[in-house]
Amino acid sequence: MPYHTFKCSEMLPDREKHAVIKGPGEDITSALPLGNLNTVPGTITERGCAYCGAKHVIGTPMKDVIHMSHGPMGCTYDTWQTKRYISDNDNFQLKYTFATDMKEKHVVFGAEKMLKQNIHEAFDAFPEINRMTLYQTCASALIGDDMDAIAKQIMKERPGVDIFVCNAPGFGGTSQTGGHHKINIAWINNKVGTVEPEIKSKYTINYVGDYNIQGDCEIMTDYFNRMGIQVISMFTGNGSYDDLRAMHRADLNVLECARSAEYICNELRTRYGTPRLDIDGFGFDLLAESLMKVAMFFGDDCVEKAKAIIDEEVARWKPELDWYAKRLKGKKICLWPGGSKLWHWAHVIEEEMGVKVVSVYSKFGHQGDFEKGIARCSEGALAIDDPNELEALEAMEMLKPDCILTGMRPGEVAKKIRIPYLNIHAYHNGPYKGFEGWVRLARDLYNAIYSPVMNLAAIDISKDDFETGKGFMTRTMLSDPGVPREELHTENMYTGKMDIVTHLRGKEYDFPAPEPKADAAV
């Protein structure tokens, strides 16, 4: 087993098996780091807690909901607005955050009375919103406040409102993935099956595991709708609370992020017999393959529409992707996401953009994530589970990447050592899903690597030799020397608009009529 030990972690023997380098001819049987284990004390992890995984990742993207945390203000503040979970209702869930603001006195004397008062005040302040999610924190869990009982009292006192309680305190798992599991199971136990949806098409799905970062979910649902498929619910990006209560009526669960949402898909299959189909929404080839898989589930009519969509989108955007790929070829990147992008992107970004993935990591991935990620990685890639800042710095010094694809915390550290980064948690200029979205990612990667400012920042004027008389270099001046002369043209740079999402809202689609119910009157 080709384990890699970081020098900074030599005094932490428990970290010995958390990083591997994929050697020639090796597969997951010989190159798999340990994952989803408790963080080793002293490593200063970048992980989030289970509460964060429940509220921040999955709960908050629901758009027509008051999201109330029962705990200290810091918990809800830390999970507010750090991801761009946009929605088509004027981003209500991004504009406001709610907390009971527990203090020491509430820990001593209890906070149920305050919680009830806060719920009433929130509904009074926003009478147009009659749905709420309540999130437990470490503080409210430790003192045993009965949030379920309070929620039942409120719903009895205020007919018409509905409240979902998520008991996922921060200590409820090894990382945020523990919260993913808890909110998945709580939702299907308490809310699925309590609303009957309006069926508009003979083909229906739930789109699961997409959180609509800068519009990702809306791009994908547009494809499905153009194929004649009705999306009953979206778990949970741009998702409506009541639509998500009707998940039991879909013909198929289309799953994007298996790490955060496979639990509810598995339960829907067990309880309602709904099949699960895993897809990749990133990359031209994988996206085309995914749309065809969904279409083939429903039959020839959907297949023909899917083919037409794929042909149209590829013809429009492939030349622009190729323009960037020629200039990105051979550039080294570290793919350091939180979870599933570890394996969603590991090979397709190499194949379609020409870059070399020299490292992958996951903060909360399970063994299955590393199995898929390392299987798709190239030889020589360094895979790390739950890295800390010192290990990341050491990896960057060893690998010397041209760009880091990660979140803000490790990304800002990379900038300090003059390595550009792209925020692939909240995105720089997304959406990145869909055919055009993939070109937007290539554009942002190109702009980061060939930024004249970053190029200048990489020079250490105290010791590096550098030219002083050549003036300011543009991106194309930096990127084009390696491009063959016959391919030096600029007409296929990204030509899309800044906003490619909002024009989809309110769009009308032609759905095939649903089949009449078997027990319907003749």
Short mmCIF file of C-alpha atoms in Angstrom, two decimals:
data_model
loop_
_atom_site.label_atom_id
_atom_site.label_comp_id
_atom_site.label_asym_id
_atom_site.label_seq_id
_atom_site.Cartn_x
_atom_site.Cartn_y
_atom_site.Cartn_z
CA MET A 1 0.00 0.00 0.00
CA PRO A 2 1.66 3.26 -1.14
CA TYR A 3 0.80 5.36 1.90
CA HIS A 4 2.23 8.87 1.98
CA THR A 5 3.27 10.36 5.31
CA PHE A 6 3.46 14.12 5.53
CA LYS A 7 6.44 15.50 7.40
CA CYS A 8 4.16 17.78 9.42
CA SER A 9 2.18 14.73 10.59
CA GLU A 10 5.06 12.43 11.54
CA MET A 11 4.26 12.98 15.20
CA LEU A 12 0.65 11.88 14.60
CA PRO A 13 0.89 8.15 13.82
CA ASP A 14 -2.88 7.91 13.37
CA ARG A 15 -2.46 9.97 10.17
CA GLU A 16 -0.19 7.39 8.53
CA LYS A 17 -2.95 5.79 6.46
CA HIS A 18 -4.90 8.87 5.43
CA ALA A 19 -2.93 9.70 2.27
CA VAL A 20 -1.81 7.57 -0.68
CA ILE A 21 -0.08 8.10 -4.01
CA LYS A 22 -1.55 6.07 -6.86
CA GLY A 23 1.29 4.15 -8.43
CA PRO A 24 1.64 2.60 -11.91
CA GLY A 25 -0.92 -0.11 -12.51
CA GLU A 26 -2.44 0.24 -9.06
CA ASP A 27 -6.14 0.27 -8.35
CA ILE A 28 -8.30 0.74 -5.29
CA THR A 29 -7.18 -2.58 -3.81
CA SER A 30 -3.70 -1.14 -3.23
CA ALA A 31 -4.28 2.62 -3.07
CA LEU A 32 -7.10 3.61 -0.75
CA PRO A 33 -6.80 6.02 2.19
CA LEU A 34 -8.87 5.58 5.31
CA GLY A 35 -11.97 7.75 5.35
CA ASN A 36 -14.99 8.78 7.44
CA LEU A 37 -13.12 8.25 10.70
CA ASN A 38 -13.07 10.49 13.74
CA THR A 39 -10.68 13.40 13.31
CA VAL A 40 -7.32 12.83 14.99
CA PRO A 41 -6.92 15.32 17.86
CA GLY A 42 -4.26 17.89 17.07
CA THR A 43 -4.66 17.86 13.30
CA ILE A 44 -6.86 21.00 13.17
CA THR A 45 -9.32 19.61 10.64
CA GLU A 46 -11.17 21.63 8.00
CA ARG A 47 -14.32 19.58 8.54
CA GLY A 48 -17.73 20.90 9.45
CA CYS A 49 -20.03 19.39 12.06
CA ALA A 50 -23.17 17.28 11.69
CA TYR A 51 -25.40 20.31 12.29
CA CYS A 52 -23.63 22.04 9.41
CA GLY A 53 -24.19 19.02 7.16
CA ALA A 54 -27.90 19.01 7.96
CA LYS A 55 -28.72 22.71 7.89
CA HIS A 56 -26.12 24.30 5.67
CA VAL A 57 -25.77 21.62 3.00
CA ILE A 58 -29.25 20.11 2.70
CA GLY A 59 -31.85 22.06 4.65
CA THR A 60 -31.12 25.68 3.79
CA PRO A 61 -31.54 25.40 -0.02
CA MET A 62 -35.29 24.85 0.53
CA LYS A 63 -36.65 28.15 -0.72
CA ASP A 64 -40.04 28.81 0.90
CA VAL A 65 -39.04 28.05 4.46
CA ILE A 66 -38.06 29.85 7.65
CA HIS A 67 -34.87 28.05 8.74
CA MET A 68 -34.63 28.36 12.52
CA SER A 69 -31.67 27.12 14.57
CA HIS A 70 -32.27 26.43 18.22
CA GLY A 71 -28.93 27.36 19.69
CA PRO A 72 -26.30 30.08 19.91
CA MET A 73 -26.19 32.77 17.25
CA GLY A 74 -22.78 31.64 16.03
CA CYS A 75 -24.13 28.30 14.78
CA THR A 76 -26.65 29.80 12.40
CA TYR A 77 -24.38 32.68 11.41
CA ASP A 78 -21.59 30.27 10.42
CA THR A 79 -24.00 28.40 8.13
CA TRP A 80 -25.55 31.42 6.47
CA GLN A 81 -24.77 32.70 2.97
CA THR A 82 -21.43 30.92 2.56
CA LYS A 83 -22.86 29.00 -0.39
CA ARG A 84 -24.84 30.60 -3.19
CA TYR A 85 -28.00 28.47 -2.93
CA ILE A 86 -30.08 30.70 -5.14
CA SER A 87 -33.82 30.30 -5.72
CA ASP A 88 -36.63 31.61 -7.88
CA ASN A 89 -38.50 33.27 -4.97
CA ASP A 90 -36.15 36.24 -4.66
CA ASN A 91 -33.67 34.20 -2.61
CA PHE A 92 -35.65 34.32 0.64
CA GLN A 93 -33.48 31.59 2.19
CA LEU A 94 -30.33 33.62 1.51
CA LYS A 95 -31.64 36.96 2.72
CA TYR A 96 -32.59 35.88 6.22
CA THR A 97 -31.30 33.57 8.90
CA PHE A 98 -33.07 32.77 12.17
CA ALA A 99 -31.79 31.67 15.57
CA THR A 100 -33.11 31.51 19.11
CA ASP A 101 -29.77 32.92 20.32
CA MET A 102 -29.31 30.69 23.37
CA LYS A 103 -27.23 32.09 26.23
CA GLU A 104 -25.73 30.57 29.35
CA LYS A 105 -28.92 31.21 31.35
CA HIS A 106 -30.93 29.13 28.87
CA VAL A 107 -28.52 26.23 29.24
CA VAL A 108 -29.13 26.35 32.99
CA PHE A 109 -32.89 26.99 33.06
CA GLY A 110 -34.05 25.64 29.70
CA ALA A 111 -35.02 27.36 26.47
CA GLU A 112 -38.31 25.80 25.35
CA LYS A 113 -40.33 28.89 26.27
CA MET A 114 -37.95 31.08 24.29
CA LEU A 115 -38.07 28.69 21.33
CA LYS A 116 -41.85 28.84 21.20
CA GLN A 117 -41.79 32.64 21.36
CA ASN A 118 -39.20 32.81 18.59
CA ILE A 119 -41.26 30.60 16.30
CA HIS A 120 -44.35 32.76 16.74
CA GLU A 121 -42.33 35.92 16.13
CA ALA A 122 -40.81 34.52 12.93
CA PHE A 123 -44.18 33.55 11.48
CA ASP A 124 -45.61 36.94 12.47
CA ALA A 125 -42.72 38.74 10.76
CA PHE A 126 -43.15 36.79 7.52
CA PRO A 127 -46.86 35.92 7.20
CA GLU A 128 -46.36 34.85 3.57
CA ILE A 129 -44.14 31.97 4.74
CA ASN A 130 -46.00 29.21 6.56
CA ARG A 131 -43.34 26.50 6.55
CA MET A 132 -40.41 26.15 8.96
CA THR A 133 -37.47 23.87 9.65
CA LEU A 134 -36.09 23.67 13.19
CA TYR A 135 -32.47 22.60 13.62
CA GLN A 136 -31.04 21.27 16.83
CA THR A 137 -27.55 22.38 17.90
CA CYS A 138 -25.16 20.97 20.47
CA ALA A 139 -26.43 23.39 23.13
CA SER A 140 -30.12 22.57 22.75
CA ALA A 141 -29.41 18.83 22.45
CA LEU A 142 -27.34 18.73 25.63
CA ILE A 143 -30.06 20.33 27.77
CA GLY A 144 -32.77 18.15 26.22
CA ASP A 145 -35.22 20.74 24.91
CA ASP A 146 -38.13 18.88 23.31
CA MET A 147 -38.31 20.61 19.94
CA ASP A 148 -40.78 18.07 18.52
CA ALA A 149 -43.28 18.82 21.28
CA ILE A 150 -42.94 22.58 20.74
CA ALA A 151 -43.44 22.13 16.98
CA LYS A 152 -46.67 20.16 17.58
CA GLN A 153 -47.97 22.88 19.92
CA ILE A 154 -47.28 25.59 17.36
CA MET A 155 -48.96 23.69 14.54
CA LYS A 156 -52.01 23.22 16.76
CA GLU A 157 -52.10 26.91 17.68
CA ARG A 158 -51.48 28.14 14.13
CA PRO A 159 -53.51 26.05 11.67
CA GLY A 160 -51.98 26.14 8.22
CA VAL A 161 -48.35 26.13 9.24
CA ASP A 162 -46.13 23.08 9.03
CA ILE A 163 -42.84 22.55 10.87
CA PHE A 164 -40.06 20.05 10.26
CA VAL A 165 -37.72 19.22 13.13
CA CYS A 166 -34.18 18.08 12.41
CA ASN A 167 -32.37 16.66 15.43
CA ALA A 168 -28.79 16.73 14.14
CA PRO A 169 -26.55 18.36 16.76
CA GLY A 170 -22.98 19.12 15.83
CA PHE A 171 -21.59 16.14 17.72
CA GLY A 172 -23.95 13.75 15.86
CA GLY A 173 -21.32 12.31 13.54
CA THR A 174 -17.67 12.25 12.52
CA SER A 175 -18.24 15.23 10.20
CA GLN A 176 -20.99 16.96 8.25
CA THR A 177 -21.83 13.64 6.61
CA GLY A 178 -23.48 12.56 9.87
CA GLY A 179 -25.90 15.45 9.46
CA HIS A 180 -26.60 14.48 5.84
CA HIS A 181 -27.81 11.11 7.03
CA LYS A 182 -29.90 12.45 9.88
CA ILE A 183 -31.84 15.01 7.83
CA ASN A 184 -32.41 12.50 5.01
CA ILE A 185 -33.97 9.97 7.35
CA ALA A 186 -35.91 12.55 9.37
CA TRP A 187 -37.46 13.98 6.21
CA ILE A 188 -38.69 10.66 4.86
CA ASN A 189 -39.88 9.56 8.30
CA ASN A 190 -41.86 12.71 9.04
CA LYS A 191 -42.78 14.52 5.82
CA VAL A 192 -42.70 12.32 2.72
CA GLY A 193 -46.17 11.07 1.84
CA THR A 194 -48.06 13.93 3.50
CA VAL A 195 -48.84 15.84 0.27
CA GLU A 196 -50.20 14.63 -3.07
CA PRO A 197 -48.64 16.42 -6.07
CA GLU A 198 -50.26 17.62 -9.29
CA ILE A 199 -49.06 15.20 -11.96
CA LYS A 200 -48.53 16.99 -15.29
CA SER A 201 -46.59 14.38 -17.27
CA LYS A 202 -46.56 10.64 -17.81
CA TYR A 203 -42.86 10.77 -16.83
CA THR A 204 -41.97 11.98 -13.33
CA ILE A 205 -38.76 12.13 -11.30
CA ASN A 206 -37.28 13.49 -8.10
CA TYR A 207 -33.99 15.27 -8.77
CA VAL A 208 -31.94 14.47 -5.67
CA GLY A 209 -28.60 15.69 -4.36
CA ASP A 210 -28.37 19.04 -6.14
CA TYR A 211 -28.42 22.26 -4.12
CA ASN A 212 -28.73 24.83 -6.92
CA ILE A 213 -25.37 26.50 -6.43
CA GLN A 214 -25.65 29.57 -8.67
CA GLY A 215 -28.42 27.79 -10.58
CA ASP A 216 -27.02 24.27 -11.16
CA CYS A 217 -30.35 22.64 -10.34
CA GLU A 218 -32.35 24.92 -12.61
CA ILE A 219 -30.05 24.13 -15.54
CA MET A 220 -30.58 20.39 -15.06
CA THR A 221 -34.33 20.60 -14.52
CA ASP A 222 -34.59 22.57 -17.77
CA TYR A 223 -33.01 19.62 -19.59
CA PHE A 224 -35.42 17.19 -17.94
CA ASN A 225 -38.45 19.35 -18.69
CA ARG A 226 -37.40 19.69 -22.33
CA MET A 227 -37.32 15.89 -22.44
CA GLY A 228 -40.96 15.86 -21.30
CA ILE A 229 -40.12 14.79 -17.75
CA GLN A 230 -41.83 16.48 -14.81
CA VAL A 231 -39.60 17.10 -11.80
CA ILE A 232 -41.92 16.59 -8.83
CA SER A 233 -39.36 17.67 -6.24
CA MET A 234 -35.79 18.84 -6.00
CA PHE A 235 -33.87 17.65 -2.95
CA THR A 236 -33.23 20.35 -2.08
CA GLY A 237 -31.89 23.07 -4.40
CA ASN A 238 -34.65 25.55 -5.27
CA GLY A 239 -36.92 22.98 -3.68
CA SER A 240 -40.35 23.74 -2.29
CA TYR A 241 -41.20 22.34 1.15
CA ASP A 242 -44.54 20.89 0.04
CA ASP A 243 -43.14 19.49 -3.21
CA LEU A 244 -40.59 17.60 -1.14
CA ARG A 245 -43.41 16.08 0.89
CA ALA A 246 -44.64 14.49 -2.34
CA MET A 247 -41.44 12.61 -3.22
CA HIS A 248 -43.23 9.27 -2.93
CA ARG A 249 -45.14 9.85 -6.19
CA ALA A 250 -42.16 10.05 -8.57
CA ASP A 251 -41.42 7.23 -11.02
CA LEU A 252 -37.65 7.58 -10.61
CA ASN A 253 -35.11 9.15 -8.26
CA VAL A 254 -32.30 10.78 -10.23
CA LEU A 255 -29.35 11.11 -7.84
CA GLU A 256 -26.48 13.56 -8.34
CA CYS A 257 -24.55 13.79 -5.05
CA ALA A 258 -24.49 10.29 -3.62
CA ARG A 259 -22.57 11.33 -0.51
CA SER A 260 -25.22 13.71 0.78
CA ALA A 261 -28.48 12.23 -0.48
CA GLU A 262 -28.24 8.53 -1.28
CA TYR A 263 -29.88 7.77 2.07
CA ILE A 264 -33.28 9.17 1.12
CA CYS A 265 -33.12 7.50 -2.30
CA ASN A 266 -32.44 4.14 -0.69
CA GLU A 267 -35.32 4.62 1.73
CA LEU A 268 -37.68 5.66 -1.08
CA ARG A 269 -36.76 2.48 -2.91
CA THR A 270 -37.34 0.36 0.20
CA ARG A 271 -40.63 1.96 1.26
CA TYR A 272 -42.21 2.94 -2.08
CA GLY A 273 -40.33 0.87 -4.65
CA THR A 274 -38.96 3.94 -6.45
CA PRO A 275 -35.85 3.07 -8.51
CA ARG A 276 -32.63 5.05 -8.12
CA LEU A 277 -30.46 6.20 -11.03
CA ASP A 278 -27.09 7.86 -10.37
CA ILE A 279 -25.90 10.49 -12.84
CA ASP A 280 -23.04 12.95 -13.48
CA GLY A 281 -24.09 16.51 -14.36
CA PHE A 282 -20.54 17.70 -15.08
CA GLY A 283 -18.65 17.27 -18.34
CA PHE A 284 -19.94 16.91 -21.88
CA ASP A 285 -19.58 13.14 -22.22
CA LEU A 286 -20.81 12.24 -18.74
CA LEU A 287 -23.73 14.66 -18.92
CA ALA A 288 -24.78 13.34 -22.32
CA GLU A 289 -24.54 9.79 -21.00
CA SER A 290 -26.59 10.74 -17.92
CA LEU A 291 -29.38 12.39 -19.91
CA MET A 292 -29.56 9.34 -22.13
CA LYS A 293 -29.76 7.00 -19.12
CA VAL A 294 -32.70 8.94 -17.71
CA ALA A 295 -34.36 9.08 -21.13
CA MET A 296 -33.96 5.34 -21.73
CA PHE A 297 -35.70 4.63 -18.44
CA PHE A 298 -38.84 6.25 -19.86
CA GLY A 299 -38.66 5.12 -23.48
CA ASP A 300 -38.18 6.14 -27.10
CA ASP A 301 -40.06 9.44 -26.91
CA CYS A 302 -37.70 10.76 -24.23
CA VAL A 303 -34.67 9.28 -25.98
CA GLU A 304 -35.32 11.25 -29.17
CA LYS A 305 -35.75 14.47 -27.22
CA ALA A 306 -32.59 13.82 -25.21
CA LYS A 307 -30.59 13.20 -28.39
CA ALA A 308 -31.83 16.47 -29.85
CA ILE A 309 -30.88 18.39 -26.70
CA ILE A 310 -27.41 16.83 -26.58
CA ASP A 311 -26.72 17.46 -30.28
CA GLU A 312 -27.85 21.08 -29.99
CA GLU A 313 -25.86 21.82 -26.82
CA VAL A 314 -22.67 20.08 -27.98
CA ALA A 315 -22.72 21.82 -31.35
CA ARG A 316 -23.13 25.17 -29.61
CA TRP A 317 -20.57 24.81 -26.81
CA LYS A 318 -17.95 22.20 -27.78
CA PRO A 319 -15.85 24.61 -29.94
CA GLU A 320 -15.60 26.98 -26.98
CA LEU A 321 -14.60 24.18 -24.61
CA ASP A 322 -11.93 23.10 -27.09
CA TRP A 323 -10.53 26.65 -27.23
CA TYR A 324 -9.86 26.54 -23.50
CA ALA A 325 -8.66 22.92 -23.51
CA LYS A 326 -5.87 23.76 -25.97
CA ARG A 327 -4.60 26.42 -23.59
CA LEU A 328 -5.08 24.44 -20.39
CA LYS A 329 -3.37 21.30 -21.65
CA GLY A 330 -0.76 20.00 -19.23
CA LYS A 331 -1.57 22.44 -16.44
CA LYS A 332 -1.53 20.80 -13.00
CA ILE A 333 -4.49 21.15 -10.65
CA CYS A 334 -5.38 19.92 -7.19
CA LEU A 335 -9.00 18.83 -6.96
CA TRP A 336 -9.83 19.43 -3.32
CA PRO A 337 -13.63 19.54 -2.91
CA GLY A 338 -15.74 18.61 0.06
CA GLY A 339 -17.28 15.39 -1.19
CA SER A 340 -18.64 14.01 -4.44
CA LYS A 341 -16.79 16.26 -6.89
CA LEU A 342 -13.77 14.17 -5.89
CA TRP A 343 -15.04 11.50 -8.27
CA HIS A 344 -17.46 13.48 -10.45
CA TRP A 345 -14.55 15.53 -11.83
CA ALA A 346 -11.43 13.39 -11.33
CA HIS A 347 -11.20 12.04 -14.89
CA VAL A 348 -13.59 14.13 -16.98
CA ILE A 349 -11.78 17.39 -16.25
CA GLU A 350 -8.56 15.78 -17.49
CA GLU A 351 -10.16 14.29 -20.59
CA GLU A 352 -12.14 17.36 -21.66
CA MET A 353 -9.98 20.25 -20.46
CA GLY A 354 -6.52 18.77 -20.87
CA VAL A 355 -5.39 19.51 -17.30
CA LYS A 356 -3.55 17.06 -15.08
CA VAL A 357 -5.15 16.23 -11.72
CA VAL A 358 -2.18 15.77 -9.40
CA SER A 359 -4.12 15.48 -6.16
CA VAL A 360 -7.61 14.80 -4.85
CA TYR A 361 -8.93 15.08 -1.33
CA SER A 362 -12.15 14.94 0.63
CA LYS A 363 -12.94 16.42 4.01
CA PHE A 364 -15.80 14.05 4.80
CA GLY A 365 -15.80 11.39 2.08
CA HIS A 366 -16.53 7.77 2.85
CA GLN A 367 -14.59 4.78 1.52
CA GLY A 368 -16.93 4.63 -1.45
CA ASP A 369 -16.02 8.18 -2.46
CA PHE A 370 -12.33 7.35 -2.44
CA GLU A 371 -12.93 4.12 -4.33
CA LYS A 372 -14.62 5.98 -7.16
CA GLY A 373 -12.26 8.95 -7.04
CA ILE A 374 -9.02 6.99 -7.05
CA ALA A 375 -10.34 4.60 -9.70
CA ARG A 376 -10.87 7.62 -11.96
CA CYS A 377 -7.59 9.37 -11.07
CA SER A 378 -4.42 9.20 -13.13
CA GLU A 379 -1.25 7.55 -11.91
CA GLY A 380 0.79 9.65 -9.53
CA ALA A 381 -2.18 11.46 -8.00
CA LEU A 382 -1.98 12.13 -4.27
CA ALA A 383 -5.24 11.29 -2.46
CA ILE A 384 -5.78 12.70 1.04
CA ASP A 385 -8.55 12.16 3.57
CA ASP A 386 -9.48 15.00 5.95
CA PRO A 387 -6.34 17.12 5.40
CA ASN A 388 -5.33 20.00 7.61
CA GLU A 389 -3.76 23.28 6.61
CA LEU A 390 -0.16 22.16 7.14
CA GLU A 391 -0.66 19.03 5.06
CA ALA A 392 -2.24 21.08 2.28
CA LEU A 393 0.70 23.50 2.30
CA GLU A 394 3.15 20.62 2.20
CA ALA A 395 1.25 19.00 -0.68
CA MET A 396 1.27 22.24 -2.68
CA GLU A 397 5.00 22.66 -2.12
CA MET A 398 5.61 19.09 -3.32
CA LEU A 399 3.21 19.10 -6.31
CA LYS A 400 3.57 22.74 -7.43
CA PRO A 401 0.08 22.93 -8.99
CA ASP A 402 -1.02 25.72 -11.31
CA CYS A 403 -4.43 26.03 -9.62
CA ILE A 404 -6.37 24.62 -6.66
CA LEU A 405 -10.08 23.78 -7.01
CA THR A 406 -11.45 23.90 -3.48
CA GLY A 407 -13.35 26.01 -0.95
CA MET A 408 -12.56 29.42 0.50
CA ARG A 409 -10.56 28.34 3.55
CA PRO A 410 -7.88 26.24 1.81
CA GLY A 411 -8.15 28.46 -1.25
CA GLU A 412 -7.19 31.60 0.61
CA VAL A 413 -4.24 29.72 2.11
CA ALA A 414 -3.14 28.78 -1.43
CA LYS A 415 -3.27 32.43 -2.49
CA LYS A 416 -0.83 33.32 0.28
CA ILE A 417 1.77 31.13 -1.38
CA ARG A 418 0.89 32.59 -4.80
CA ILE A 419 -1.20 29.70 -6.16
CA PRO A 420 -4.58 30.71 -7.63
CA TYR A 421 -7.73 28.86 -6.67
CA LEU A 422 -11.28 28.41 -7.86
CA ASN A 423 -14.09 28.14 -5.34
CA ILE A 424 -15.89 24.97 -6.37
CA HIS A 425 -18.06 24.88 -3.24
CA ALA A 426 -19.90 28.13 -3.90
CA TYR A 427 -18.42 28.76 -7.38
CA HIS A 428 -16.63 31.78 -8.72
CA ASN A 429 -18.85 32.45 -11.74
CA GLY A 430 -21.23 29.50 -12.03
CA PRO A 431 -23.32 27.61 -12.66
CA TYR A 432 -20.81 24.92 -13.64
CA LYS A 433 -23.35 22.18 -14.34
CA GLY A 434 -24.68 21.58 -17.83
CA PHE A 435 -22.93 21.98 -21.18
CA GLU A 436 -22.57 25.74 -21.00
CA GLY A 437 -21.72 25.51 -17.31
CA TRP A 438 -18.77 23.25 -18.07
CA VAL A 439 -17.45 25.89 -20.47
CA ARG A 440 -17.86 28.49 -17.72
CA LEU A 441 -15.68 26.34 -15.46
CA ALA A 442 -13.04 26.08 -18.20
CA ARG A 443 -13.18 29.86 -18.61
CA ASP A 444 -12.74 30.47 -14.88
CA LEU A 445 -9.89 27.95 -14.72
CA TYR A 446 -8.19 29.64 -17.67
CA ASN A 447 -8.66 33.08 -16.13
CA ALA A 448 -7.23 31.91 -12.81
CA ILE A 449 -4.16 30.19 -14.23
CA TYR A 450 -3.32 32.92 -16.73
CA SER A 451 -4.24 35.90 -14.59
CA PRO A 452 -1.59 38.58 -15.18
CA VAL A 453 -1.93 39.63 -11.54
CA MET A 454 -1.27 36.09 -10.27
CA ASN A 455 1.58 35.81 -12.76
CA LEU A 456 3.19 38.88 -11.23
CA ALA A 457 2.38 37.75 -7.69
CA ALA A 458 4.35 34.56 -8.25
CA ILE A 459 7.55 36.57 -8.60
CA ASP A 460 9.59 37.00 -5.46
CA ILE A 461 11.38 40.27 -6.17
CA SER A 462 13.90 39.58 -3.40
CA LYS A 463 15.45 36.63 -5.25
CA ASP A 464 13.80 35.91 -8.63
CA ASP A 465 15.10 37.16 -11.96
CA PHE A 466 12.39 38.90 -13.93
CA GLU A 467 12.07 41.11 -16.96
CA THR A 468 11.31 44.75 -16.34
CA GLY A 469 10.85 46.10 -19.85
CA LYS A 470 8.15 43.97 -21.45
CA GLY A 471 5.14 45.74 -19.95
CA PHE A 472 1.84 44.26 -18.80
CA MET A 473 1.04 40.77 -20.16
CA THR A 474 -2.52 39.83 -21.16
CA ARG A 475 -4.00 36.39 -20.56
CA THR A 476 -3.71 35.40 -24.21
CA MET A 477 -0.08 36.56 -24.30
CA LEU A 478 0.57 34.18 -21.42
CA SER A 479 -1.50 31.26 -22.71
CA ASP A 480 -0.96 31.23 -26.48
CA PRO A 481 2.78 30.55 -26.86
CA GLY A 482 2.12 26.83 -26.39
CA VAL A 483 -0.75 26.69 -28.89
CA PRO A 484 0.02 25.58 -32.49
CA ARG A 485 0.14 28.51 -34.90
CA GLU A 486 -2.75 27.21 -37.03
CA GLU A 487 -4.99 27.16 -33.94
CA LEU A 488 -4.24 30.70 -32.76
CA HIS A 489 -7.69 32.18 -33.07
CA THR A 490 -9.91 33.79 -30.48
CA GLU A 491 -13.42 33.53 -31.89
CA ASN A 492 -14.39 30.62 -29.66
CA MET A 493 -13.78 32.11 -26.25
CA TYR A 494 -16.85 32.00 -23.99
CA THR A 495 -19.70 33.91 -25.60
CA GLY A 496 -22.48 33.26 -23.10
CA LYS A 497 -24.21 35.79 -20.89
CA MET A 498 -23.36 36.60 -17.31
CA ASP A 499 -26.75 35.30 -16.12
CA ILE A 500 -27.82 32.04 -17.77
CA VAL A 501 -30.39 30.99 -15.19
CA THR A 502 -33.14 33.53 -14.57
CA HIS A 503 -34.45 33.42 -18.15
CA LEU A 504 -35.42 29.78 -17.51
CA ARG A 505 -37.88 30.74 -14.77
CA GLY A 506 -41.46 30.81 -15.94
CA LYS A 507 -40.57 28.90 -19.09
CA GLU A 508 -43.40 26.70 -20.38
CA TYR A 509 -42.85 23.09 -21.41
CA ASP A 510 -44.79 20.54 -23.42
CA PHE A 511 -45.35 17.46 -21.27
CA PRO A 512 -46.92 14.22 -22.51
CA ALA A 513 -50.27 13.73 -20.82
CA PRO A 514 -50.15 11.55 -17.71
CA GLU A 515 -51.70 8.11 -17.78
CA PRO A 516 -55.20 7.96 -16.27
CA LYS A 517 -55.33 6.33 -12.87
CA ALA A 518 -56.38 2.70 -12.90
CA ASP A 519 -59.25 3.35 -10.50
CA ALA A 520 -60.50 6.47 -12.30
CA ALA A 521 -64.18 6.52 -13.27
CA VAL A 522 -64.88 5.72 -16.95
#
